[in-house]
Amino acid sequence: MKIGVALPIAEREGQQVGYDEIRALALQAEDEGLDSIWFYDHLLFRSQGEPTRGIWECWTLLSALAEATKRAELGTLVLCTAFRNPALLAKMAVTLDAVSKGRLILGLGAGWHQPEFDAFGLPFDHLAGRFEEALSIIVPLVREGKVNFEGKYYSAKECEMAPGNIRAGGPPILIGASRPRMLELTARHADLWNTCWLGPVAALAPRLAPLEEARQKVGREAGKPGVTVGVSVHILAAGEEVPAAVDRERVIVGTVEEVGQALYDYQQAGAVHLICALRENTSQAYTRLAQAAQYCRKLQAQ
């Protein structure tokens, strides 16, 4: 099981992290042995009665860090297909996979936060239908290098990827989904499926059951798509008490060893990749996460 970390690219409590800090955390995650770094794809966050929260544009940061890093996989959690023309998105993915020497995990989703759609002039109707058509373009372009598609929302006529993929089949496709129609698309097309944000492993089983139903419905082989899980994590510093605001049912919290054990529990439950969202995005917190990942690997090796 691989273990990665979601980078802090959105505002928190009115504070925006700059690129230099994001880059430093990405390099630290890679240097200390984490398997992957992940990027959210949003345009803004806006809740009624609250100030707008900003976020950096995902693909620009992803492209910069594809050059800055050397080993860690680069994942999107998840790219909203409604934000970018699907054929162009496939072109972007194949190009970035070449830049990163085959380290991209292409996470895709339909979107859900209407205020950002409204603010940027994007249609919010028929999200699942638009996503299905986007997949009909992206999947064959990424995997086979060509597509000829005419749909209600999108088209790609005699489209080809040139230059093509640097690895057979292109980057793995991950889909973040929870509803029946989206899960069926996931079971049919995806290499990986993502669910988030969970705490201890007990929350995973209820999420897996609908995916298994979808897999059986489309006739996909057992174990496909692979299960990835976004987990919320808080690793206690030496002498630190559990913060009162931490909900133990929704956050993995404890010492390095306790968190390492909790991560290992996910492997035992069938996860192939974990994406950790830290409550504190500091250098010290990243070091503790790397130590917990090392402890998890020791358990795996036993």
PDB file of C-alpha atoms in Angstrom:
ATOM      1  CA  MET A   1       0.000   0.000   0.000  1.00  0.00           C
ATOM      2  CA  LYS A   2       1.305   3.444  -0.962  1.00  0.00           C
ATOM      3  CA  ILE A   3       1.016   6.452   1.337  1.00  0.00           C
ATOM      4  CA  GLY A   4       0.898  10.045   0.137  1.00  0.00           C
ATOM      5  CA  VAL A   5      -0.053  13.515   1.328  1.00  0.00           C
ATOM      6  CA  ALA A   6      -2.434  16.215   0.088  1.00  0.00           C
ATOM      7  CA  LEU A   7      -0.654  19.543  -0.289  1.00  0.00           C
ATOM      8  CA  PRO A   8      -2.105  22.708   1.313  1.00  0.00           C
ATOM      9  CA  ILE A   9      -3.070  24.834  -1.692  1.00  0.00           C
ATOM     10  CA  ALA A  10      -6.273  26.432  -0.302  1.00  0.00           C
ATOM     11  CA  GLU A  11      -6.748  29.238   2.210  1.00  0.00           C
ATOM     12  CA  ARG A  12      -7.114  28.283   5.847  1.00  0.00           C
ATOM     13  CA  GLU A  13      -8.385  30.780   8.411  1.00  0.00           C
ATOM     14  CA  GLY A  14      -7.746  33.611   5.978  1.00  0.00           C
ATOM     15  CA  GLN A  15      -4.147  32.586   5.326  1.00  0.00           C
ATOM     16  CA  GLN A  16      -2.937  31.562   1.860  1.00  0.00           C
ATOM     17  CA  VAL A  17       0.148  29.358   1.538  1.00  0.00           C
ATOM     18  CA  GLY A  18       2.562  30.616  -1.112  1.00  0.00           C
ATOM     19  CA  TYR A  19       4.216  28.535  -3.801  1.00  0.00           C
ATOM     20  CA  ASP A  20       7.606  28.505  -2.097  1.00  0.00           C
ATOM     21  CA  GLU A  21       6.105  26.836   0.986  1.00  0.00           C
ATOM     22  CA  ILE A  22       4.047  24.407  -1.100  1.00  0.00           C
ATOM     23  CA  ARG A  23       7.172  23.460  -3.063  1.00  0.00           C
ATOM     24  CA  ALA A  24       9.219  23.006   0.111  1.00  0.00           C
ATOM     25  CA  LEU A  25       6.592  20.677   1.614  1.00  0.00           C
ATOM     26  CA  ALA A  26       6.405  18.664  -1.621  1.00  0.00           C
ATOM     27  CA  LEU A  27      10.186  18.229  -1.689  1.00  0.00           C
ATOM     28  CA  GLN A  28      10.210  17.270   1.988  1.00  0.00           C
ATOM     29  CA  ALA A  29       7.468  14.683   1.438  1.00  0.00           C
ATOM     30  CA  GLU A  30       9.502  13.176  -1.382  1.00  0.00           C
ATOM     31  CA  ASP A  31      12.829  13.326   0.462  1.00  0.00           C
ATOM     32  CA  GLU A  32      11.388  11.680   3.580  1.00  0.00           C
ATOM     33  CA  GLY A  33       9.977   8.755   1.638  1.00  0.00           C
ATOM     34  CA  LEU A  34       6.277   9.422   1.097  1.00  0.00           C
ATOM     35  CA  ASP A  35       5.022   7.810  -2.092  1.00  0.00           C
ATOM     36  CA  SER A  36       2.879  10.564  -3.566  1.00  0.00           C
ATOM     37  CA  ILE A  37       1.765  14.185  -3.387  1.00  0.00           C
ATOM     38  CA  TRP A  38      -1.786  15.232  -4.235  1.00  0.00           C
ATOM     39  CA  PHE A  39      -3.583  18.368  -5.424  1.00  0.00           C
ATOM     40  CA  TYR A  40      -7.193  19.500  -4.996  1.00  0.00           C
ATOM     41  CA  ASP A  41      -8.954  20.999  -8.026  1.00  0.00           C
ATOM     42  CA  HIS A  42     -11.254  23.873  -7.131  1.00  0.00           C
ATOM     43  CA  LEU A  43     -11.646  27.488  -8.231  1.00  0.00           C
ATOM     44  CA  LEU A  44     -12.988  28.969  -4.985  1.00  0.00           C
ATOM     45  CA  PHE A  45     -14.986  28.023  -1.894  1.00  0.00           C
ATOM     46  CA  ARG A  46     -18.051  30.074  -0.986  1.00  0.00           C
ATOM     47  CA  SER A  47     -20.564  29.290   1.760  1.00  0.00           C
ATOM     48  CA  GLN A  48     -23.572  31.439   2.529  1.00  0.00           C
ATOM     49  CA  GLY A  49     -22.774  34.149   5.061  1.00  0.00           C
ATOM     50  CA  GLU A  50     -19.025  33.496   4.982  1.00  0.00           C
ATOM     51  CA  PRO A  51     -16.157  35.178   3.109  1.00  0.00           C
ATOM     52  CA  THR A  52     -14.943  33.564  -0.107  1.00  0.00           C
ATOM     53  CA  ARG A  53     -11.958  31.252   0.383  1.00  0.00           C
ATOM     54  CA  GLY A  54      -9.377  31.071  -2.356  1.00  0.00           C
ATOM     55  CA  ILE A  55      -7.323  28.224  -3.775  1.00  0.00           C
ATOM     56  CA  TRP A  56      -4.467  28.061  -6.270  1.00  0.00           C
ATOM     57  CA  GLU A  57      -5.166  26.551  -9.695  1.00  0.00           C
ATOM     58  CA  CYS A  58      -4.388  22.864  -9.545  1.00  0.00           C
ATOM     59  CA  TRP A  59      -2.809  22.112 -12.927  1.00  0.00           C
ATOM     60  CA  THR A  60      -0.372  25.023 -12.848  1.00  0.00           C
ATOM     61  CA  LEU A  61       1.000  23.881  -9.480  1.00  0.00           C
ATOM     62  CA  LEU A  62       1.033  20.279 -10.667  1.00  0.00           C
ATOM     63  CA  SER A  63       3.109  21.227 -13.708  1.00  0.00           C
ATOM     64  CA  ALA A  64       5.605  23.202 -11.643  1.00  0.00           C
ATOM     65  CA  LEU A  65       6.071  20.400  -9.135  1.00  0.00           C
ATOM     66  CA  ALA A  66       6.404  17.807 -11.896  1.00  0.00           C
ATOM     67  CA  GLU A  67       9.712  19.503 -12.647  1.00  0.00           C
ATOM     68  CA  ALA A  68      10.691  20.229  -9.043  1.00  0.00           C
ATOM     69  CA  THR A  69      10.205  16.644  -7.818  1.00  0.00           C
ATOM     70  CA  LYS A  70      11.870  13.501  -9.134  1.00  0.00           C
ATOM     71  CA  ARG A  71      10.382  10.367  -7.552  1.00  0.00           C
ATOM     72  CA  ALA A  72       6.982  10.870  -5.896  1.00  0.00           C
ATOM     73  CA  GLU A  73       3.815  10.186  -7.845  1.00  0.00           C
ATOM     74  CA  LEU A  74       1.659  13.235  -8.615  1.00  0.00           C
ATOM     75  CA  GLY A  75      -2.079  12.829  -8.155  1.00  0.00           C
ATOM     76  CA  THR A  76      -5.167  15.001  -8.631  1.00  0.00           C
ATOM     77  CA  LEU A  77      -7.949  14.617  -6.074  1.00  0.00           C
ATOM     78  CA  VAL A  78      -9.786  15.128  -8.316  1.00  0.00           C
ATOM     79  CA  LEU A  79      -9.727  17.139 -11.537  1.00  0.00           C
ATOM     80  CA  CYS A  80     -13.190  18.492 -12.306  1.00  0.00           C
ATOM     81  CA  THR A  81     -13.841  17.547 -15.926  1.00  0.00           C
ATOM     82  CA  ALA A  82     -16.321  20.435 -16.231  1.00  0.00           C
ATOM     83  CA  PHE A  83     -13.528  22.987 -15.751  1.00  0.00           C
ATOM     84  CA  ARG A  84     -11.569  22.038 -18.897  1.00  0.00           C
ATOM     85  CA  ASN A  85     -12.406  20.745 -22.350  1.00  0.00           C
ATOM     86  CA  PRO A  86     -12.030  16.942 -22.028  1.00  0.00           C
ATOM     87  CA  ALA A  87      -9.897  16.426 -25.137  1.00  0.00           C
ATOM     88  CA  LEU A  88      -7.595  19.235 -24.045  1.00  0.00           C
ATOM     89  CA  LEU A  89      -7.469  17.762 -20.536  1.00  0.00           C
ATOM     90  CA  ALA A  90      -6.329  14.442 -21.997  1.00  0.00           C
ATOM     91  CA  LYS A  91      -3.644  16.306 -23.965  1.00  0.00           C
ATOM     92  CA  MET A  92      -2.508  18.056 -20.777  1.00  0.00           C
ATOM     93  CA  ALA A  93      -2.356  14.740 -18.913  1.00  0.00           C
ATOM     94  CA  VAL A  94      -0.279  12.961 -21.551  1.00  0.00           C
ATOM     95  CA  THR A  95       2.092  15.935 -21.693  1.00  0.00           C
ATOM     96  CA  LEU A  96       2.525  16.173 -17.940  1.00  0.00           C
ATOM     97  CA  ASP A  97       3.048  12.440 -17.657  1.00  0.00           C
ATOM     98  CA  ALA A  98       5.954  12.865 -20.087  1.00  0.00           C
ATOM     99  CA  VAL A  99       7.369  15.824 -18.144  1.00  0.00           C
ATOM    100  CA  SER A 100       7.212  13.852 -14.884  1.00  0.00           C
ATOM    101  CA  LYS A 101       8.619  10.690 -16.502  1.00  0.00           C
ATOM    102  CA  GLY A 102       5.502   8.637 -15.849  1.00  0.00           C
ATOM    103  CA  ARG A 103       4.474   9.783 -12.351  1.00  0.00           C
ATOM    104  CA  LEU A 104       0.963  11.141 -12.943  1.00  0.00           C
ATOM    105  CA  ILE A 105      -2.186   9.636 -11.409  1.00  0.00           C
ATOM    106  CA  LEU A 106      -5.056  11.223 -13.332  1.00  0.00           C
ATOM    107  CA  GLY A 107      -7.844  11.689 -10.788  1.00  0.00           C
ATOM    108  CA  LEU A 108     -11.177  12.767 -12.312  1.00  0.00           C
ATOM    109  CA  GLY A 109     -14.545  13.830 -10.934  1.00  0.00           C
ATOM    110  CA  ALA A 110     -17.747  15.629 -11.943  1.00  0.00           C
ATOM    111  CA  GLY A 111     -17.600  18.548  -9.484  1.00  0.00           C
ATOM    112  CA  TRP A 112     -20.078  19.427  -6.757  1.00  0.00           C
ATOM    113  CA  HIS A 113     -19.579  23.005  -5.424  1.00  0.00           C
ATOM    114  CA  GLN A 114     -22.029  25.147  -7.374  1.00  0.00           C
ATOM    115  CA  PRO A 115     -20.697  28.588  -6.290  1.00  0.00           C
ATOM    116  CA  GLU A 116     -17.431  28.053  -8.163  1.00  0.00           C
ATOM    117  CA  PHE A 117     -19.306  26.985 -11.294  1.00  0.00           C
ATOM    118  CA  ASP A 118     -21.487  30.105 -11.105  1.00  0.00           C
ATOM    119  CA  ALA A 119     -18.563  32.431 -10.417  1.00  0.00           C
ATOM    120  CA  PHE A 120     -16.549  31.174 -13.394  1.00  0.00           C
ATOM    121  CA  GLY A 121     -19.469  30.905 -15.811  1.00  0.00           C
ATOM    122  CA  LEU A 122     -19.570  27.108 -16.026  1.00  0.00           C
ATOM    123  CA  PRO A 123     -22.781  25.056 -16.473  1.00  0.00           C
ATOM    124  CA  PHE A 124     -23.840  23.162 -13.357  1.00  0.00           C
ATOM    125  CA  ASP A 125     -26.607  21.040 -14.917  1.00  0.00           C
ATOM    126  CA  HIS A 126     -26.438  17.306 -15.722  1.00  0.00           C
ATOM    127  CA  LEU A 127     -23.091  16.818 -13.984  1.00  0.00           C
ATOM    128  CA  ALA A 128     -23.138  13.019 -14.269  1.00  0.00           C
ATOM    129  CA  GLY A 129     -24.152  13.147 -17.937  1.00  0.00           C
ATOM    130  CA  ARG A 130     -21.411  15.643 -18.736  1.00  0.00           C
ATOM    131  CA  PHE A 131     -18.912  13.540 -16.805  1.00  0.00           C
ATOM    132  CA  GLU A 132     -19.893  10.387 -18.699  1.00  0.00           C
ATOM    133  CA  GLU A 133     -19.318  12.139 -22.024  1.00  0.00           C
ATOM    134  CA  ALA A 134     -16.009  13.572 -20.784  1.00  0.00           C
ATOM    135  CA  LEU A 135     -14.879  10.048 -19.899  1.00  0.00           C
ATOM    136  CA  SER A 136     -15.879   8.873 -23.378  1.00  0.00           C
ATOM    137  CA  ILE A 137     -13.254  11.273 -24.716  1.00  0.00           C
ATOM    138  CA  ILE A 138     -10.570  11.243 -22.030  1.00  0.00           C
ATOM    139  CA  VAL A 139     -10.286   7.480 -21.467  1.00  0.00           C
ATOM    140  CA  PRO A 140      -9.611   6.437 -25.075  1.00  0.00           C
ATOM    141  CA  LEU A 141      -7.338   9.426 -25.723  1.00  0.00           C
ATOM    142  CA  VAL A 142      -5.215   8.701 -22.658  1.00  0.00           C
ATOM    143  CA  ARG A 143      -5.137   4.924 -23.100  1.00  0.00           C
ATOM    144  CA  GLU A 144      -5.204   4.453 -26.859  1.00  0.00           C
ATOM    145  CA  GLY A 145      -4.257   7.847 -28.279  1.00  0.00           C
ATOM    146  CA  LYS A 146      -7.336   8.465 -30.419  1.00  0.00           C
ATOM    147  CA  VAL A 147     -11.088   8.981 -30.272  1.00  0.00           C
ATOM    148  CA  ASN A 148     -13.970   9.997 -32.524  1.00  0.00           C
ATOM    149  CA  PHE A 149     -16.887  11.143 -30.378  1.00  0.00           C
ATOM    150  CA  GLU A 150     -19.938  13.346 -30.853  1.00  0.00           C
ATOM    151  CA  GLY A 151     -22.126  13.866 -27.800  1.00  0.00           C
ATOM    152  CA  LYS A 152     -24.728  16.222 -26.388  1.00  0.00           C
ATOM    153  CA  TYR A 153     -22.221  18.243 -24.365  1.00  0.00           C
ATOM    154  CA  TYR A 154     -18.796  17.488 -25.865  1.00  0.00           C
ATOM    155  CA  SER A 155     -17.267  16.330 -29.111  1.00  0.00           C
ATOM    156  CA  ALA A 156     -13.822  15.236 -30.278  1.00  0.00           C
ATOM    157  CA  LYS A 157     -13.817  14.450 -33.986  1.00  0.00           C
ATOM    158  CA  GLU A 158     -10.975  12.268 -35.262  1.00  0.00           C
ATOM    159  CA  CYS A 159      -8.874  13.441 -32.285  1.00  0.00           C
ATOM    160  CA  GLU A 160      -5.400  11.982 -31.765  1.00  0.00           C
ATOM    161  CA  MET A 161      -2.654  12.327 -29.183  1.00  0.00           C
ATOM    162  CA  ALA A 162       0.602  13.314 -30.874  1.00  0.00           C
ATOM    163  CA  PRO A 163       3.127  13.018 -29.341  1.00  0.00           C
ATOM    164  CA  GLY A 164       1.660  10.000 -27.600  1.00  0.00           C
ATOM    165  CA  ASN A 165       2.067   8.354 -24.213  1.00  0.00           C
ATOM    166  CA  ILE A 166       5.479   7.552 -22.803  1.00  0.00           C
ATOM    167  CA  ARG A 167       4.073   4.460 -21.039  1.00  0.00           C
ATOM    168  CA  ALA A 168       1.727   1.804 -22.311  1.00  0.00           C
ATOM    169  CA  GLY A 169      -1.871   2.650 -21.484  1.00  0.00           C
ATOM    170  CA  GLY A 170      -0.991   6.129 -20.222  1.00  0.00           C
ATOM    171  CA  PRO A 171      -1.301   7.338 -16.628  1.00  0.00           C
ATOM    172  CA  PRO A 172      -3.680   5.412 -14.350  1.00  0.00           C
ATOM    173  CA  ILE A 173      -7.171   6.913 -14.188  1.00  0.00           C
ATOM    174  CA  LEU A 174      -8.680   7.441 -10.747  1.00  0.00           C
ATOM    175  CA  ILE A 175     -12.313   8.445 -10.255  1.00  0.00           C
ATOM    176  CA  GLY A 176     -13.745   9.958  -7.098  1.00  0.00           C
ATOM    177  CA  ALA A 177     -17.376   8.853  -6.815  1.00  0.00           C
ATOM    178  CA  SER A 178     -20.087   7.845  -4.357  1.00  0.00           C
ATOM    179  CA  ARG A 179     -23.467   7.784  -6.128  1.00  0.00           C
ATOM    180  CA  PRO A 180     -24.737   4.771  -8.110  1.00  0.00           C
ATOM    181  CA  ARG A 181     -24.362   6.186 -11.632  1.00  0.00           C
ATOM    182  CA  MET A 182     -20.909   7.546 -10.909  1.00  0.00           C
ATOM    183  CA  LEU A 183     -19.850   4.303  -9.237  1.00  0.00           C
ATOM    184  CA  GLU A 184     -20.943   2.360 -12.311  1.00  0.00           C
ATOM    185  CA  LEU A 185     -18.795   4.636 -14.497  1.00  0.00           C
ATOM    186  CA  THR A 186     -15.945   4.102 -12.036  1.00  0.00           C
ATOM    187  CA  ALA A 187     -16.298   0.332 -12.122  1.00  0.00           C
ATOM    188  CA  ARG A 188     -16.408   0.383 -15.919  1.00  0.00           C
ATOM    189  CA  HIS A 189     -13.532   2.766 -16.692  1.00  0.00           C
ATOM    190  CA  ALA A 190     -11.235   3.454 -13.732  1.00  0.00           C
ATOM    191  CA  ASP A 191      -7.966   1.895 -12.663  1.00  0.00           C
ATOM    192  CA  LEU A 192      -8.461   3.370  -9.183  1.00  0.00           C
ATOM    193  CA  TRP A 193     -11.401   4.582  -7.086  1.00  0.00           C
ATOM    194  CA  ASN A 194     -11.226   7.168  -4.336  1.00  0.00           C
ATOM    195  CA  THR A 195     -13.372   7.780  -1.290  1.00  0.00           C
ATOM    196  CA  CYS A 196     -12.692  10.497   1.306  1.00  0.00           C
ATOM    197  CA  TRP A 197     -12.421  11.916   3.944  1.00  0.00           C
ATOM    198  CA  LEU A 198     -12.350   9.154   6.513  1.00  0.00           C
ATOM    199  CA  GLY A 199     -10.828   8.613   9.938  1.00  0.00           C
ATOM    200  CA  PRO A 200     -10.309   5.116  11.397  1.00  0.00           C
ATOM    201  CA  VAL A 201     -10.797   2.163   9.048  1.00  0.00           C
ATOM    202  CA  ALA A 202     -14.248   1.181  10.368  1.00  0.00           C
ATOM    203  CA  ALA A 203     -15.747   3.860   8.112  1.00  0.00           C
ATOM    204  CA  LEU A 204     -14.454   2.184   4.934  1.00  0.00           C
ATOM    205  CA  ALA A 205     -16.624  -0.955   4.729  1.00  0.00           C
ATOM    206  CA  PRO A 206     -19.939   0.908   4.158  1.00  0.00           C
ATOM    207  CA  ARG A 207     -18.288   2.802   1.283  1.00  0.00           C
ATOM    208  CA  LEU A 208     -16.956  -0.396  -0.322  1.00  0.00           C
ATOM    209  CA  ALA A 209     -20.291  -2.197  -0.549  1.00  0.00           C
ATOM    210  CA  PRO A 210     -21.828   0.066  -3.251  1.00  0.00           C
ATOM    211  CA  LEU A 211     -18.596  -0.075  -5.271  1.00  0.00           C
ATOM    212  CA  GLU A 212     -18.698  -3.873  -5.173  1.00  0.00           C
ATOM    213  CA  GLU A 213     -22.301  -3.819  -6.400  1.00  0.00           C
ATOM    214  CA  ALA A 214     -21.273  -1.591  -9.308  1.00  0.00           C
ATOM    215  CA  ARG A 215     -18.291  -3.821 -10.116  1.00  0.00           C
ATOM    216  CA  GLN A 216     -20.481  -6.898 -10.286  1.00  0.00           C
ATOM    217  CA  LYS A 217     -23.066  -5.056 -12.391  1.00  0.00           C
ATOM    218  CA  VAL A 218     -20.541  -4.186 -15.108  1.00  0.00           C
ATOM    219  CA  GLY A 219     -18.709  -7.511 -14.864  1.00  0.00           C
ATOM    220  CA  ARG A 220     -15.364  -6.103 -13.778  1.00  0.00           C
ATOM    221  CA  GLU A 221     -12.865  -8.551 -12.287  1.00  0.00           C
ATOM    222  CA  ALA A 222     -12.317  -8.725  -8.522  1.00  0.00           C
ATOM    223  CA  GLY A 223     -10.013  -6.061  -7.112  1.00  0.00           C
ATOM    224  CA  LYS A 224     -10.676  -3.630  -9.964  1.00  0.00           C
ATOM    225  CA  PRO A 225     -10.642  -0.724  -9.632  1.00  0.00           C
ATOM    226  CA  GLY A 226      -8.082  -0.492  -6.840  1.00  0.00           C
ATOM    227  CA  VAL A 227      -9.256   1.255  -3.670  1.00  0.00           C
ATOM    228  CA  THR A 228      -7.674   4.549  -2.629  1.00  0.00           C
ATOM    229  CA  VAL A 229      -8.773   6.425   0.482  1.00  0.00           C
ATOM    230  CA  GLY A 230      -8.362   9.994   1.633  1.00  0.00           C
ATOM    231  CA  VAL A 231      -7.820   9.995   5.399  1.00  0.00           C
ATOM    232  CA  SER A 232      -7.710  12.900   7.832  1.00  0.00           C
ATOM    233  CA  VAL A 233      -4.702  12.627  10.131  1.00  0.00           C
ATOM    234  CA  HIS A 234      -3.323  14.341  13.219  1.00  0.00           C
ATOM    235  CA  ILE A 235      -0.089  12.947  14.627  1.00  0.00           C
ATOM    236  CA  LEU A 236       0.651  14.142  18.139  1.00  0.00           C
ATOM    237  CA  ALA A 237       3.932  15.863  18.860  1.00  0.00           C
ATOM    238  CA  ALA A 238       5.869  14.727  21.925  1.00  0.00           C
ATOM    239  CA  GLY A 239       3.853  15.615  25.024  1.00  0.00           C
ATOM    240  CA  GLU A 240       0.862  16.908  23.046  1.00  0.00           C
ATOM    241  CA  GLU A 241      -2.646  16.116  24.240  1.00  0.00           C
ATOM    242  CA  VAL A 242      -5.387  15.282  21.763  1.00  0.00           C
ATOM    243  CA  PRO A 243      -6.905  18.639  20.707  1.00  0.00           C
ATOM    244  CA  ALA A 244     -10.476  19.132  21.862  1.00  0.00           C
ATOM    245  CA  ALA A 245     -11.584  19.956  18.306  1.00  0.00           C
ATOM    246  CA  VAL A 246     -10.474  16.585  16.911  1.00  0.00           C
ATOM    247  CA  ASP A 247     -13.318  14.141  16.230  1.00  0.00           C
ATOM    248  CA  ARG A 248     -11.810  10.687  16.721  1.00  0.00           C
ATOM    249  CA  GLU A 249     -14.467   9.134  14.479  1.00  0.00           C
ATOM    250  CA  ARG A 250     -13.447  11.348  11.557  1.00  0.00           C
ATOM    251  CA  VAL A 251      -9.726  11.841  12.159  1.00  0.00           C
ATOM    252  CA  ILE A 252      -6.921   9.348  12.720  1.00  0.00           C
ATOM    253  CA  VAL A 253      -5.191  10.767  15.776  1.00  0.00           C
ATOM    254  CA  GLY A 254      -2.370   9.459  17.969  1.00  0.00           C
ATOM    255  CA  THR A 255       1.346   8.958  18.260  1.00  0.00           C
ATOM    256  CA  VAL A 256       3.533   8.052  15.289  1.00  0.00           C
ATOM    257  CA  GLU A 257       3.138   4.356  16.108  1.00  0.00           C
ATOM    258  CA  GLU A 258      -0.622   4.576  16.683  1.00  0.00           C
ATOM    259  CA  VAL A 259      -1.159   6.384  13.403  1.00  0.00           C
ATOM    260  CA  GLY A 260       1.141   3.932  11.613  1.00  0.00           C
ATOM    261  CA  GLN A 261      -0.993   1.081  12.937  1.00  0.00           C
ATOM    262  CA  ALA A 262      -4.181   2.845  11.809  1.00  0.00           C
ATOM    263  CA  LEU A 263      -2.734   3.270   8.314  1.00  0.00           C
ATOM    264  CA  TYR A 264      -1.788  -0.405   8.253  1.00  0.00           C
ATOM    265  CA  ASP A 265      -5.366  -1.290   9.139  1.00  0.00           C
ATOM    266  CA  TYR A 266      -6.392   0.231   5.804  1.00  0.00           C
ATOM    267  CA  GLN A 267      -4.047  -2.077   3.929  1.00  0.00           C
ATOM    268  CA  GLN A 268      -5.609  -5.019   5.734  1.00  0.00           C
ATOM    269  CA  ALA A 269      -9.014  -3.745   4.594  1.00  0.00           C
ATOM    270  CA  GLY A 270      -7.927  -3.719   0.936  1.00  0.00           C
ATOM    271  CA  ALA A 271      -6.699  -0.183   0.253  1.00  0.00           C
ATOM    272  CA  VAL A 272      -3.862   0.154  -2.247  1.00  0.00           C
ATOM    273  CA  HIS A 273      -3.135   3.868  -1.720  1.00  0.00           C
ATOM    274  CA  LEU A 274      -3.816   6.336   1.110  1.00  0.00           C
ATOM    275  CA  ILE A 275      -3.875  10.114   0.715  1.00  0.00           C
ATOM    276  CA  CYS A 276      -3.326  11.821   4.067  1.00  0.00           C
ATOM    277  CA  ALA A 277      -4.749  15.267   4.808  1.00  0.00           C
ATOM    278  CA  LEU A 278      -2.918  16.740   7.790  1.00  0.00           C
ATOM    279  CA  ARG A 279      -4.600  19.099  10.225  1.00  0.00           C
ATOM    280  CA  GLU A 280      -1.325  21.003  10.490  1.00  0.00           C
ATOM    281  CA  ASN A 281       0.734  21.556   7.348  1.00  0.00           C
ATOM    282  CA  THR A 282       4.119  22.158   8.948  1.00  0.00           C
ATOM    283  CA  SER A 283       7.516  20.650   8.323  1.00  0.00           C
ATOM    284  CA  GLN A 284       7.334  18.890  11.708  1.00  0.00           C
ATOM    285  CA  ALA A 285       3.925  17.370  10.883  1.00  0.00           C
ATOM    286  CA  TYR A 286       5.268  16.073   7.544  1.00  0.00           C
ATOM    287  CA  THR A 287       8.194  14.452   9.332  1.00  0.00           C
ATOM    288  CA  ARG A 288       5.839  12.706  11.758  1.00  0.00           C
ATOM    289  CA  LEU A 289       3.710  11.497   8.840  1.00  0.00           C
ATOM    290  CA  ALA A 290       6.789  10.065   7.134  1.00  0.00           C
ATOM    291  CA  GLN A 291       7.690   8.285  10.374  1.00  0.00           C
ATOM    292  CA  ALA A 292       4.170   6.853  10.645  1.00  0.00           C
ATOM    293  CA  ALA A 293       4.421   5.640   7.037  1.00  0.00           C
ATOM    294  CA  GLN A 294       7.741   3.947   7.869  1.00  0.00           C
ATOM    295  CA  TYR A 295       6.133   2.241  10.868  1.00  0.00           C
ATOM    296  CA  CYS A 296       3.264   1.088   8.638  1.00  0.00           C
ATOM    297  CA  ARG A 297       5.764  -0.411   6.175  1.00  0.00           C
ATOM    298  CA  LYS A 298       7.441  -2.316   9.000  1.00  0.00           C
ATOM    299  CA  LEU A 299       4.076  -3.861   9.840  1.00  0.00           C
ATOM    300  CA  GLN A 300       3.543  -4.701   6.170  1.00  0.00           C
ATOM    301  CA  ALA A 301       6.912  -6.480   6.055  1.00  0.00           C
ATOM    302  CA  GLN A 302       6.216  -8.677   9.066  1.00  0.00           C
TER     303      GLN A 302
END
